[in-house]
Coordinates of C-alpha atoms in Angstrom, one line a residue:
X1 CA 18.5 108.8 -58.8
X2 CA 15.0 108.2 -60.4
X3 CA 15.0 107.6 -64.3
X4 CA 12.1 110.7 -63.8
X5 CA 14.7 113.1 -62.4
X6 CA 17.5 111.8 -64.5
X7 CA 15.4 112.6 -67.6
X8 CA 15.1 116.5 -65.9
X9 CA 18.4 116.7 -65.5
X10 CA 19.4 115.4 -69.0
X11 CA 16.4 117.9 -70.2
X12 CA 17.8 120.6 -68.6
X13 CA 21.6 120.0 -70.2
X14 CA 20.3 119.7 -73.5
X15 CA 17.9 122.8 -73.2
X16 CA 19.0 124.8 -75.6
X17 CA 18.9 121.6 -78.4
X18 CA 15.0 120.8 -76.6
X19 CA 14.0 124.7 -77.5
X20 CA 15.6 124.7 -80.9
X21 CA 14.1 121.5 -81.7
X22 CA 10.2 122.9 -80.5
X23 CA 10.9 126.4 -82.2
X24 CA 11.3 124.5 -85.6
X25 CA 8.1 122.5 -85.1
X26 CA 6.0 125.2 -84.2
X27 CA 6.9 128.0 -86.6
X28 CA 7.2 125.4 -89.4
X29 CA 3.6 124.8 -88.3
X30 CA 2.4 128.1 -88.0
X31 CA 4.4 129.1 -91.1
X32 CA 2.5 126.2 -93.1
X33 CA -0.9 127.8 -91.3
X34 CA -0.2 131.7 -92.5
X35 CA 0.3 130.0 -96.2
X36 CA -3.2 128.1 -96.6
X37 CA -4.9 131.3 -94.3
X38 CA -3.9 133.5 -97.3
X39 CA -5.7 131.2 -99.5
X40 CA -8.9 131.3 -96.8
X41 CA -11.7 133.3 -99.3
X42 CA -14.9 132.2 -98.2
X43 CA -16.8 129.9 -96.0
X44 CA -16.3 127.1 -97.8
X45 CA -13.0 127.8 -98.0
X46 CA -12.7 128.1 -93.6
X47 CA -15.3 126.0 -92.7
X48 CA -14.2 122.8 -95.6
X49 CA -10.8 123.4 -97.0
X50 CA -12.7 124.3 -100.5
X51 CA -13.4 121.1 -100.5
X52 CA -10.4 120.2 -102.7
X53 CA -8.5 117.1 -100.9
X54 CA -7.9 113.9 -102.3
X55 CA -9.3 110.7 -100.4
X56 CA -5.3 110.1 -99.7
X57 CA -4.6 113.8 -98.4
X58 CA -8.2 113.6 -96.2
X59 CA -7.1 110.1 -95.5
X60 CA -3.7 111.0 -93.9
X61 CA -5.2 114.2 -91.8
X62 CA -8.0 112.0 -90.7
X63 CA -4.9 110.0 -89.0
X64 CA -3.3 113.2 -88.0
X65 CA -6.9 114.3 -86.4
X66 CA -7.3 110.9 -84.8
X67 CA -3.6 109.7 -83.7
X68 CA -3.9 112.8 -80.8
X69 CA -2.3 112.5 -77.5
X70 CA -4.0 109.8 -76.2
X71 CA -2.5 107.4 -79.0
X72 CA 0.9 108.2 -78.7
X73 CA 1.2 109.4 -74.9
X74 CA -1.8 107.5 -72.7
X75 CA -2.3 104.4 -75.0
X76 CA 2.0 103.7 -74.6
X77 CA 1.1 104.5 -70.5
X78 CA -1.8 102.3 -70.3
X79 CA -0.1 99.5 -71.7
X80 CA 3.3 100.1 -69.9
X81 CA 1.1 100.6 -66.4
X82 CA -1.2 97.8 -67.3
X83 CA 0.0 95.2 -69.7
X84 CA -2.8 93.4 -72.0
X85 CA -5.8 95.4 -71.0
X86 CA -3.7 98.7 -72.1
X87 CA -3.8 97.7 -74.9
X88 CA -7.5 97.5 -74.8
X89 CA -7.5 101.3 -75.9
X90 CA -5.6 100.3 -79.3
X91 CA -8.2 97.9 -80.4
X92 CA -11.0 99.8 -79.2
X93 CA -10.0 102.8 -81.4
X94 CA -9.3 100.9 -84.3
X95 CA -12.4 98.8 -84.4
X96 CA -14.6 101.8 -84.0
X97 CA -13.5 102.8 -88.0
X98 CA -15.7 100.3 -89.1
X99 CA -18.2 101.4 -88.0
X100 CA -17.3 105.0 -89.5
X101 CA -16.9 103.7 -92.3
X102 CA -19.9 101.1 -92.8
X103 CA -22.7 104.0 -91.3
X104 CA -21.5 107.3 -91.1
X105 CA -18.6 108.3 -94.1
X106 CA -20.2 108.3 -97.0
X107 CA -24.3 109.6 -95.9
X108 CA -22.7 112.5 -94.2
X109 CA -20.5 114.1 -97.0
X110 CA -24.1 113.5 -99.4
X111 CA -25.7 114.7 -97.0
X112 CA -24.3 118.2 -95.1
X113 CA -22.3 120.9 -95.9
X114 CA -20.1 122.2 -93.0
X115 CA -21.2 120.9 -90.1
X116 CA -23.0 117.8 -88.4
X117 CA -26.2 120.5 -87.2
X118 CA -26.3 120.1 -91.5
X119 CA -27.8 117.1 -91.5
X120 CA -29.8 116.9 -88.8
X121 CA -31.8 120.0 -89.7
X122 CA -32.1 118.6 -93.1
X123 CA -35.7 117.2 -92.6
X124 CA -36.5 119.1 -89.1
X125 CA -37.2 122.5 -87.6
X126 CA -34.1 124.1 -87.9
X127 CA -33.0 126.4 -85.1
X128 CA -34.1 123.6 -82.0
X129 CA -31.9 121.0 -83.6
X130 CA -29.0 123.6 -84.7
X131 CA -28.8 124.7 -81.4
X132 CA -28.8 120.9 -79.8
X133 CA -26.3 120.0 -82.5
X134 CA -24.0 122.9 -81.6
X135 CA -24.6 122.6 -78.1
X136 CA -23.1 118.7 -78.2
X137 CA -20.7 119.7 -80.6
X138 CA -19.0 122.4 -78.9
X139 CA -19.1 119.7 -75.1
X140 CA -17.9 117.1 -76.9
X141 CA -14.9 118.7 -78.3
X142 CA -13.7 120.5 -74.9
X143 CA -14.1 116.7 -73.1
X144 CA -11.4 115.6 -76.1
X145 CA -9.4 119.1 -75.7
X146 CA -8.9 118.1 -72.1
X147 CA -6.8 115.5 -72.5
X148 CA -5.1 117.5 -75.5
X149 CA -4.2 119.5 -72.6
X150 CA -2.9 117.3 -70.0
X151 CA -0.9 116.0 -72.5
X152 CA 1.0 119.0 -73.5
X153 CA 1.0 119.7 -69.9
X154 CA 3.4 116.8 -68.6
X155 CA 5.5 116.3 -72.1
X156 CA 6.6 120.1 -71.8
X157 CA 6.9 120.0 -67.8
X158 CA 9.0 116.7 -68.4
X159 CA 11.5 118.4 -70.8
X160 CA 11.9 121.5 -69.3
X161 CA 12.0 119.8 -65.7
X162 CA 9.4 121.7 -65.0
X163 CA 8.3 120.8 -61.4
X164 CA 6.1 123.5 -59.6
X165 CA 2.2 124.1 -60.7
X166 CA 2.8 127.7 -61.9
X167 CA 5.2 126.8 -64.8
X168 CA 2.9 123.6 -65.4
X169 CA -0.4 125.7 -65.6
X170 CA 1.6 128.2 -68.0
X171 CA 2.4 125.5 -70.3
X172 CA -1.4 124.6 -70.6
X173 CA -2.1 128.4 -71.1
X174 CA 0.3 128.7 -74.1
X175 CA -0.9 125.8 -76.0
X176 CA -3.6 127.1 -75.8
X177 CA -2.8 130.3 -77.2
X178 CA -0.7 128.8 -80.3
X179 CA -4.2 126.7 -80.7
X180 CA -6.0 129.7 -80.9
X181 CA -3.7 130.9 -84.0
X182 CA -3.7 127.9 -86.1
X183 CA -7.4 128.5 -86.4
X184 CA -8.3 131.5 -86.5
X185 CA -5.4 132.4 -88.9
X186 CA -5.9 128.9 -91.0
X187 CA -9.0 127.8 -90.7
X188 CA -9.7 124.5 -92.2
X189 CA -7.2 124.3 -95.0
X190 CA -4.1 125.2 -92.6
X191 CA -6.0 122.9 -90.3
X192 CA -6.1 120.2 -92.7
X193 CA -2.0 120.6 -94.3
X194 CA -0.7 120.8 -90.1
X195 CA -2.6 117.5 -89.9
X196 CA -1.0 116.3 -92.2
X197 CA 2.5 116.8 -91.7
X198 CA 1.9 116.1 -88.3
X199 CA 0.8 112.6 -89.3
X200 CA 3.7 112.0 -91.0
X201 CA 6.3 113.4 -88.7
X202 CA 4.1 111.0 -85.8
X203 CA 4.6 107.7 -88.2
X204 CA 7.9 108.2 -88.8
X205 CA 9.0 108.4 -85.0
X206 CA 7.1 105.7 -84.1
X207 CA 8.2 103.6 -86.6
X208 CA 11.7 104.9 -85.5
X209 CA 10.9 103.8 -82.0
X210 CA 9.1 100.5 -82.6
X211 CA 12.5 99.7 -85.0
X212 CA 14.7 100.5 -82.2
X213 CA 13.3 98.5 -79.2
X214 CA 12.2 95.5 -81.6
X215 CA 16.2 96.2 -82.2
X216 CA 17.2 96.4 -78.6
X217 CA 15.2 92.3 -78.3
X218 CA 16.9 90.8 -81.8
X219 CA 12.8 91.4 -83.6
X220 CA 11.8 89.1 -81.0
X221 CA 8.4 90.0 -79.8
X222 CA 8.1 87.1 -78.0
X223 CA 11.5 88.1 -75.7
X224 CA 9.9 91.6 -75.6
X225 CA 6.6 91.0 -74.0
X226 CA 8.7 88.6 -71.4
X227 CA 10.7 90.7 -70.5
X228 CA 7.8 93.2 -69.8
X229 CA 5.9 90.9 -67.8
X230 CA 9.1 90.3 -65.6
X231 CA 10.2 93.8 -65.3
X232 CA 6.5 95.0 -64.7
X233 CA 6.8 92.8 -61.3
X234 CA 3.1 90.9 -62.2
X235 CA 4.7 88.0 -64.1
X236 CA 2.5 86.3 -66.6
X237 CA -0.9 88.5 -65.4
X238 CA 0.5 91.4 -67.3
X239 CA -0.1 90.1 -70.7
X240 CA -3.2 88.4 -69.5
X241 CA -6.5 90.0 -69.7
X242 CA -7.9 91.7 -66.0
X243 CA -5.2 93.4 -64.7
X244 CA -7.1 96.5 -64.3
X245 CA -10.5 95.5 -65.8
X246 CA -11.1 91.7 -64.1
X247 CA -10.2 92.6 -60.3
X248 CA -14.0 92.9 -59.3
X249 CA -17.6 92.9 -60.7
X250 CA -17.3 97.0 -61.1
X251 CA -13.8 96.6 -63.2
X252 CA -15.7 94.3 -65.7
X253 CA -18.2 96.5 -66.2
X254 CA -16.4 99.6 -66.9
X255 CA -14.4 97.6 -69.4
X256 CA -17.6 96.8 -71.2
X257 CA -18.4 100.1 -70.8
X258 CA -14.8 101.3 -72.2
X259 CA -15.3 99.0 -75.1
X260 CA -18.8 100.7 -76.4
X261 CA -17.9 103.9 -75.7
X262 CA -14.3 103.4 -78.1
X263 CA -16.5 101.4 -80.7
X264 CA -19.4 104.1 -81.2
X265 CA -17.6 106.6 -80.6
X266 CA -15.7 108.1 -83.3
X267 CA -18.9 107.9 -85.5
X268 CA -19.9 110.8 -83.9
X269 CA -17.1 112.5 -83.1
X270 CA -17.5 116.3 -84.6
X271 CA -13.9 116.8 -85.6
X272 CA -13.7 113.3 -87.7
X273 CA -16.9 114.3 -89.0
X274 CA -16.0 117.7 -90.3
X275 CA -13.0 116.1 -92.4
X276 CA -15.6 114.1 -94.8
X277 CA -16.6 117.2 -95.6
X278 CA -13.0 118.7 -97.4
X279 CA -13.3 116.1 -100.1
X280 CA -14.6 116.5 -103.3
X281 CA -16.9 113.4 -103.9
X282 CA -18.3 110.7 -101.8
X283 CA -15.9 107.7 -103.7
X284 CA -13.0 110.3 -102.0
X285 CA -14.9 109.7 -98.6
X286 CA -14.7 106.2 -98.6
X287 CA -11.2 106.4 -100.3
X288 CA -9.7 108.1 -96.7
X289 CA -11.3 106.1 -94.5
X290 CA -9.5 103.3 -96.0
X291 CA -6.4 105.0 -95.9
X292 CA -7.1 106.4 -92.3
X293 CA -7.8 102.5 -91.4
X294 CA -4.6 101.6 -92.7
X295 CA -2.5 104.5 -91.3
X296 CA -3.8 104.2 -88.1
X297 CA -3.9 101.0 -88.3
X298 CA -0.2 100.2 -88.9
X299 CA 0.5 102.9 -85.7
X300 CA -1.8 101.2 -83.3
X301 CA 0.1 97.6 -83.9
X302 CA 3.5 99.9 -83.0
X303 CA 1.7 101.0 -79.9
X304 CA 3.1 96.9 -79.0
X305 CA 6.9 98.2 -78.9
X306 CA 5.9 101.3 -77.0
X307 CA 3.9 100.6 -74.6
X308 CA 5.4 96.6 -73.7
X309 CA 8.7 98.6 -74.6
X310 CA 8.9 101.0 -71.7
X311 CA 7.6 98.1 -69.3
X312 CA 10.2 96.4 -70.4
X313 CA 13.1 98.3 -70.1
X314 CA 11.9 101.4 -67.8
X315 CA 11.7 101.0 -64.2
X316 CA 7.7 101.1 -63.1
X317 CA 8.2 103.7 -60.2
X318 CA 9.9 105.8 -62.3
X319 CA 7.1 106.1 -65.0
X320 CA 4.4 106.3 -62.0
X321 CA 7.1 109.5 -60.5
X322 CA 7.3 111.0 -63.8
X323 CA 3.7 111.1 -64.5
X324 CA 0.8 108.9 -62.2
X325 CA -1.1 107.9 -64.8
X326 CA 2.2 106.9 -67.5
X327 CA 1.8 109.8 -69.8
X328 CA 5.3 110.3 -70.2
X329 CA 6.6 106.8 -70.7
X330 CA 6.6 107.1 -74.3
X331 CA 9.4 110.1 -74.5
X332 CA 11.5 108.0 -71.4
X333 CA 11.4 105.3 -74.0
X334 CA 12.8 107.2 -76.1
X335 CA 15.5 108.4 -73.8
X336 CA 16.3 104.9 -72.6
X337 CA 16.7 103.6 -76.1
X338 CA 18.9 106.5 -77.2
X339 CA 21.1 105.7 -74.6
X340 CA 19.8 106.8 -71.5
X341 CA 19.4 109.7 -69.4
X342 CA 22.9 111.4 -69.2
X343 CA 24.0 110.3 -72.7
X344 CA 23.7 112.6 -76.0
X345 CA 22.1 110.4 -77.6
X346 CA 19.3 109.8 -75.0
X347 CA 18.5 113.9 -74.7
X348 CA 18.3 114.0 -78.8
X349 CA 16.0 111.5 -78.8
X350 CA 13.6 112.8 -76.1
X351 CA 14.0 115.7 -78.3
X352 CA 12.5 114.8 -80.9
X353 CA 10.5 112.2 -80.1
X354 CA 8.8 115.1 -77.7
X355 CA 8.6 117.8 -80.3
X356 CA 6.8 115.4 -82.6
X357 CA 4.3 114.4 -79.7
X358 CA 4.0 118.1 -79.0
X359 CA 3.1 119.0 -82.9
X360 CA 0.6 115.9 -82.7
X361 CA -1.1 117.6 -80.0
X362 CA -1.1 121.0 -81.6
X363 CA -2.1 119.7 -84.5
X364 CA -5.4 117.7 -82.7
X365 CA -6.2 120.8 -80.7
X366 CA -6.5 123.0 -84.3
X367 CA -8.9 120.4 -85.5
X368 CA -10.9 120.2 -82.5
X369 CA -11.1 123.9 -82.1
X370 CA -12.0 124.3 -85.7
X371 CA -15.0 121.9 -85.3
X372 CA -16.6 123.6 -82.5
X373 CA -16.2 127.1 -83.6
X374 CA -17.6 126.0 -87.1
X375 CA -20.7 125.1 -85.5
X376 CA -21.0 127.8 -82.9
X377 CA -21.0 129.9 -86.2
X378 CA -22.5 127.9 -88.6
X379 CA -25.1 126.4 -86.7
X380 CA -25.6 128.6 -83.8
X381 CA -24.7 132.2 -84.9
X382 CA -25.9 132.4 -88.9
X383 CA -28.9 129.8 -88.6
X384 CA -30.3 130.3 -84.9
X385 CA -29.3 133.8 -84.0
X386 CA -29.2 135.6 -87.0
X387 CA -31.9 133.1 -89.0
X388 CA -29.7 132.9 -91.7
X389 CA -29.3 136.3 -92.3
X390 CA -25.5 136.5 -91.6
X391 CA -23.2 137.1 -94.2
X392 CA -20.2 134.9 -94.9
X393 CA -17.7 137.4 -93.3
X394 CA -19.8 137.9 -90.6
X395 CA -19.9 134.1 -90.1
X396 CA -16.5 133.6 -90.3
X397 CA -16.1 136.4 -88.2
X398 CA -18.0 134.8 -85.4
X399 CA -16.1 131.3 -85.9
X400 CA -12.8 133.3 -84.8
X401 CA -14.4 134.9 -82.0
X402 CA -15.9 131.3 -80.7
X403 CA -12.7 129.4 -81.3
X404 CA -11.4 132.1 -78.5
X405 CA -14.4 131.2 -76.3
X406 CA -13.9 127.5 -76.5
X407 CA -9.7 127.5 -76.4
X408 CA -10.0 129.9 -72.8
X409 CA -12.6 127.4 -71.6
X410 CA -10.7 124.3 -72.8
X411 CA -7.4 125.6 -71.0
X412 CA -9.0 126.9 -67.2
X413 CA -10.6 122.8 -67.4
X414 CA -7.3 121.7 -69.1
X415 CA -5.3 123.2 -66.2
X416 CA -7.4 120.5 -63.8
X417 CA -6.9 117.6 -66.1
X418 CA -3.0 117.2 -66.2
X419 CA -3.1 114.9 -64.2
X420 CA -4.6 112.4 -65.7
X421 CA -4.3 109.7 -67.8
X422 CA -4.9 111.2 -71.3
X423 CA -6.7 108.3 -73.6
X424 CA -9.0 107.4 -70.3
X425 CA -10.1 111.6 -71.0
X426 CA -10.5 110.6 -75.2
X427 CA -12.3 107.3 -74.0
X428 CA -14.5 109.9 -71.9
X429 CA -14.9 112.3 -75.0
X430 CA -16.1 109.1 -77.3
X431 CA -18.6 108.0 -74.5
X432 CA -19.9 111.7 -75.2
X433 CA -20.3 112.0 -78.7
X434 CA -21.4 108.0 -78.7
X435 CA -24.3 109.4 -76.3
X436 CA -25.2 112.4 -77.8
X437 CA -24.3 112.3 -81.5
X438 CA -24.5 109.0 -82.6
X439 CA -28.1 108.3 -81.9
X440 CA -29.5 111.3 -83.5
X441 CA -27.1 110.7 -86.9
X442 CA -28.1 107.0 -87.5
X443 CA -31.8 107.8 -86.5
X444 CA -31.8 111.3 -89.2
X445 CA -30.2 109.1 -91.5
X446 CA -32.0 105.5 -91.4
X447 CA -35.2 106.2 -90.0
X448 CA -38.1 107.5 -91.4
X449 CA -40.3 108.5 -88.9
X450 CA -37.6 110.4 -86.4
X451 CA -39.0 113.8 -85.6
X452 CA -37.3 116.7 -84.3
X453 CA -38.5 116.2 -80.0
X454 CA -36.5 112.8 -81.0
X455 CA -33.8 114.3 -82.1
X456 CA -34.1 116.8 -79.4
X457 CA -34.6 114.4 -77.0
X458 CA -31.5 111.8 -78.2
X459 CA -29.0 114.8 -78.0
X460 CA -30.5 116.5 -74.9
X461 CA -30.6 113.0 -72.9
X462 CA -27.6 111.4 -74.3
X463 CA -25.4 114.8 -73.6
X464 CA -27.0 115.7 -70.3
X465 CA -26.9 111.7 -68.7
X466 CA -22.9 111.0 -70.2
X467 CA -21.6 114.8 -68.5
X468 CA -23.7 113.9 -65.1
X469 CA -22.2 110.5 -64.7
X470 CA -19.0 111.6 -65.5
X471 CA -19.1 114.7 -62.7
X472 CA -20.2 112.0 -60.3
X473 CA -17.7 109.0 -61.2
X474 CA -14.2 108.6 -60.0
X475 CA -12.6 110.6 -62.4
X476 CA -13.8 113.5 -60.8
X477 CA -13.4 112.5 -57.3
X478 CA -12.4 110.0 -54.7
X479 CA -9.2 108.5 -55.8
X480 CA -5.7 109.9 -56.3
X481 CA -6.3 109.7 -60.1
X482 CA -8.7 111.4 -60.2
X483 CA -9.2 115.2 -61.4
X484 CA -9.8 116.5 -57.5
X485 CA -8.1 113.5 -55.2
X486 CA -8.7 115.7 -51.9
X487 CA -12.2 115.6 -52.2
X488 CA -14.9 112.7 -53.0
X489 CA -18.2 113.2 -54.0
X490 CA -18.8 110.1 -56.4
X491 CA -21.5 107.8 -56.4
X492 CA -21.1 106.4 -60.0
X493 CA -18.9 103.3 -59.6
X494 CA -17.8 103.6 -63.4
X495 CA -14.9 105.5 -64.9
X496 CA -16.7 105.5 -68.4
X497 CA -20.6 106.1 -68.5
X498 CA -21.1 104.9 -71.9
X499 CA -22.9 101.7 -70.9
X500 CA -25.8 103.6 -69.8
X501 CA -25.7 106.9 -71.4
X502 CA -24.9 105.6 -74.8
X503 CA -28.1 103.3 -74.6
X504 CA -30.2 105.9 -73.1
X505 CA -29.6 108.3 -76.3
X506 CA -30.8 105.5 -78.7
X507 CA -33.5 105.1 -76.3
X508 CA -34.7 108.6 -75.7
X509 CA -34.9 109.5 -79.1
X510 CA -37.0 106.5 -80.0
X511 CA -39.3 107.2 -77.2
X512 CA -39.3 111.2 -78.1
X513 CA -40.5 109.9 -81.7
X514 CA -43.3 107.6 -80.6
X515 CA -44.5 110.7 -78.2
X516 CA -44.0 113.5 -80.3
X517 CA -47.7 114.5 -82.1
X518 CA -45.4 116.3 -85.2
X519 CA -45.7 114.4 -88.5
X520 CA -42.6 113.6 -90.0
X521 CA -41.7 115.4 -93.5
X522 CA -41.8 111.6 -95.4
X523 CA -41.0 113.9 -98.5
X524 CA -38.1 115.2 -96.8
X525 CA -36.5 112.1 -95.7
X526 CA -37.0 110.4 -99.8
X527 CA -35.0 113.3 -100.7
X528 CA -32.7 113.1 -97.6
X529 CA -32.2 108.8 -98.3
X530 CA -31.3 110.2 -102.2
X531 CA -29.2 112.0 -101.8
X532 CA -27.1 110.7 -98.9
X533 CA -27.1 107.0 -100.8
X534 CA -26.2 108.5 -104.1
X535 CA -24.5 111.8 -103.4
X536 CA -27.4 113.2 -106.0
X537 CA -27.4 116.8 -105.2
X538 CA -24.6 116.8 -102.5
X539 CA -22.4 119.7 -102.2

């Protein structure tokens, strides 16, 4: 019997223990939620947690917000699939806080007030950008829902032995709905506090995890990653680089692709850049990306034991059966270390180790959620609709309403996306906001003579060219990963179009400047440089 069907068997023993174990994580959460709504007054309070977080408590929800599904479910599959360039995905998101934190921290918190449509409409006509800035926004964050989605999808479906499409598709369906709740009961301050617990409950098992297989090979990581290599059935190739991105000239290029896209990415993520805005002072800005650098840091070199962990000890077919794309090979990790599939110990592990994936992805999906509704109703609603008119109830209002919108749409797509491989949808959500977001924030913040068509333009072009390639590449169609296997329609050899969308948004809204006849506001921009270098003035 497979390990896969072994681990629904054991799943199904242990049910009740798997149900208890959930219940507790989710009303704890949603208990935690109710608390901070009640102390949800304002819009500042919704939209920015009141802005009173330390740099250490924005720090360690920033890790919550980032370490999603992707980290701990399709980063430990990528690697246990695909050896060395797996592992790829770590680096790339860890890298990409530098950049964060060098460009992007510290000018945005001077410079905004809720949302990223803030500082773009600083020195520009307000309602075109707020309306491109929402626009990308609220796309960007239903590309990283998706693989939110997927994951909840096959963790659940695994523990539950869930095997027919009905029960999956429900599962999708009800995450969504607890999504729903954490926002529009929370908002951003029972947003921020589930983040955080999440973060730490997420550490804690994977330091668990990483203690127990380093255990299981004597802390030899040497024995470890050769005893992946040999169980993997590829030899020394699996911890060399190519395995999946040296086999032909299109493989090289979507890895260069990959790369970009994870390095530029999370600068212009919307739900990383929201947080900046829950501290008090820039100095607290800076102060949690540090300690998001070092907290995800710390988890992405434990990504080692679990993804070279479950090639090691888990049998390949079985993690391919269980899930094509090696989403679940981080709980069967966990069941193989506990002591296997029809042990006690084994079930209690997948238990947990499960519920705390399940709260990491509950937890992402609240943040997510919370950044697009805030600037449906921040940027789109009060400033574009009602022209500033609306009042902050009304606003708020309309947040709750939106973050209804978005969470239906995020779970009929999310339904689609289950099967596949959950950080290859993230990389797909970076290449986005790396396209469309990016561009337009450096250029607002660093450049002088951007105009609004540039903006326009940047966002537009970079938004419009990243979601086109992507609806015509493989993971859409034309290969049995891909969202629609029966069916192909690609042309776009490249799983990740960030190497020509992300350099088309720099471009387009550098040519959309040098075109545009409108003079930029120079007195704007001094005041916009002040205040964003010095905080003078900042909220």
């Amino acid at each position: 019997m497979s390990t896969y069907l072994l681990a629904a068997e054991s799943a199904s023993d242990n049910r009740p223990l798997i149900i208890t174990l959930f219940t507790v994580f989710v009303l704890a959460t949603l208990g935690i939620t109710v608390w901070a709504g009640r102390q949800t007054k304002d819009a500042n309070d919704f939209y920015a947690g009141g802005r009173q977080f330390s740099g250490f408590q924005n720090g360690l929800a920033i890790s919550g917000d980032y370490m999603s599904a992707a980290s701990f479910l399709g980063i430990a599959g990528a690697i246990a699939l695909s050896g060395y360039d797996g592992f790829l995905y770590s680096i790339g998101f860890l890298v990409a806080w530098l950049v964060a934190l060098l460009l992007v921290a510290e000018p945005l918190r001077n410079s905004g007030r809720y949302t990223m449509g803030d500082v773009l409409a600083y020195r520009m006509r307000q309602r075109p950008v707020r309306t491109a800035a929402g626009v990308s926004t609220i796309v960007v964050s239903i590309f990283y829902l998706l693989a939110q989605m997927a994951g909840a999808g096959v963790l659940v479906s695994l523990l539950l032995g869930i095997t027919s499409e009905a029960g999956k598709i429900l599962i999708v369906v009800l995450v969504g709905v607890v999504m729903m709740l954490y926002v529009t009961i929370g908002g951003m301050k029972g947003t921020t506090w589930v983040q955080m617990v999440k973060a730490v409950l997420l550490i804690a098992g994977t330091l668990l995890i990483t203690f127990l297989v380093l255990l299981k090979f004597d802390f030899n990581v040497s024995h470890l990653l050769g005893e992946a290599a040999k169980n993997s059935g590829m030899g020394s190739s699996f911890l060399e680089p190519g395995l999946k991105y040296g086999v032909n000239a299109t493989s090289k290029l979507d890895f260069l692709s990959l790369g970009i896209a994870l390095v530029l990415g999370t600068a212009g993520l919307p739900h990383i850049l929201i947080r900046f805005y829950t501290v008090p002072t820039a100095q607290a800005a800076r102060k949690s990306v540090n300690w998001a650098i070092g907290i995800i840091g710390g988890f992405y070199l434990m990504t080692i034991a679990l993804g070279f962990g479950a090639a090691a000890l888990l049998d390949r077919d079985a993690i391919i059966a269980s899930n094509k794309s090696g989403n679940t090979a981080a709980p069967l990790l966990a069941e193989e270390i506990g002591g296997g599939a029809d042990s006690t110990g084994g079930a209690i592990l997948l238990a947990v180790i499960s519920a705390v994936a399940f709260a990491t992805i509950l937890a992402v999906v609240a943040g997510l959620t919370l950044a697009s509704s805030s600037s449906f109703a921040h940027d789109l609603y009060a400033n574009v609709i009602r022209k500033g008119q609306a009042t902050q109830k009304e606003e708020i209002g309309a947040a709750r309403w939106a973050t209804v919108g978005i969470g239906t749409v995020a779970v009929v797509l999310g339904v689609f996306a289950r099967d596949l491989n959950v950080a290859g949808l993230v990389a797909l959500a970076f290449a986005v906001a790396a396209s469309a977001n990016l561009p337009t924030i450096l250029y607002s913040l660093f450049w002088k003579r951007f105009t609004t068509q540039g903006a326009l333009w940047s966002i537009y072009g970079g938004l419009i060219s990243s979601v086109f390639l992507v609806l015509f590449s493989p993971v859409v169609s034309g290969k049995p990963t891909s969202m629609f296997p029966d069916v192909d329609f690609h042309w776009f050899p490249l799983e990740n179009p960030g190497l020509i969308s992300i350099p088309l948004g720099f471009l387009l809204g550098w040519l959309g400047t040098l075109v545009s006849k409108e003079e930029p506001d120079k007195a704007k921009y001094a005041e916009l440089e002040v205040r964003s270098l010095t905080g003078h003035g900042a909220h």
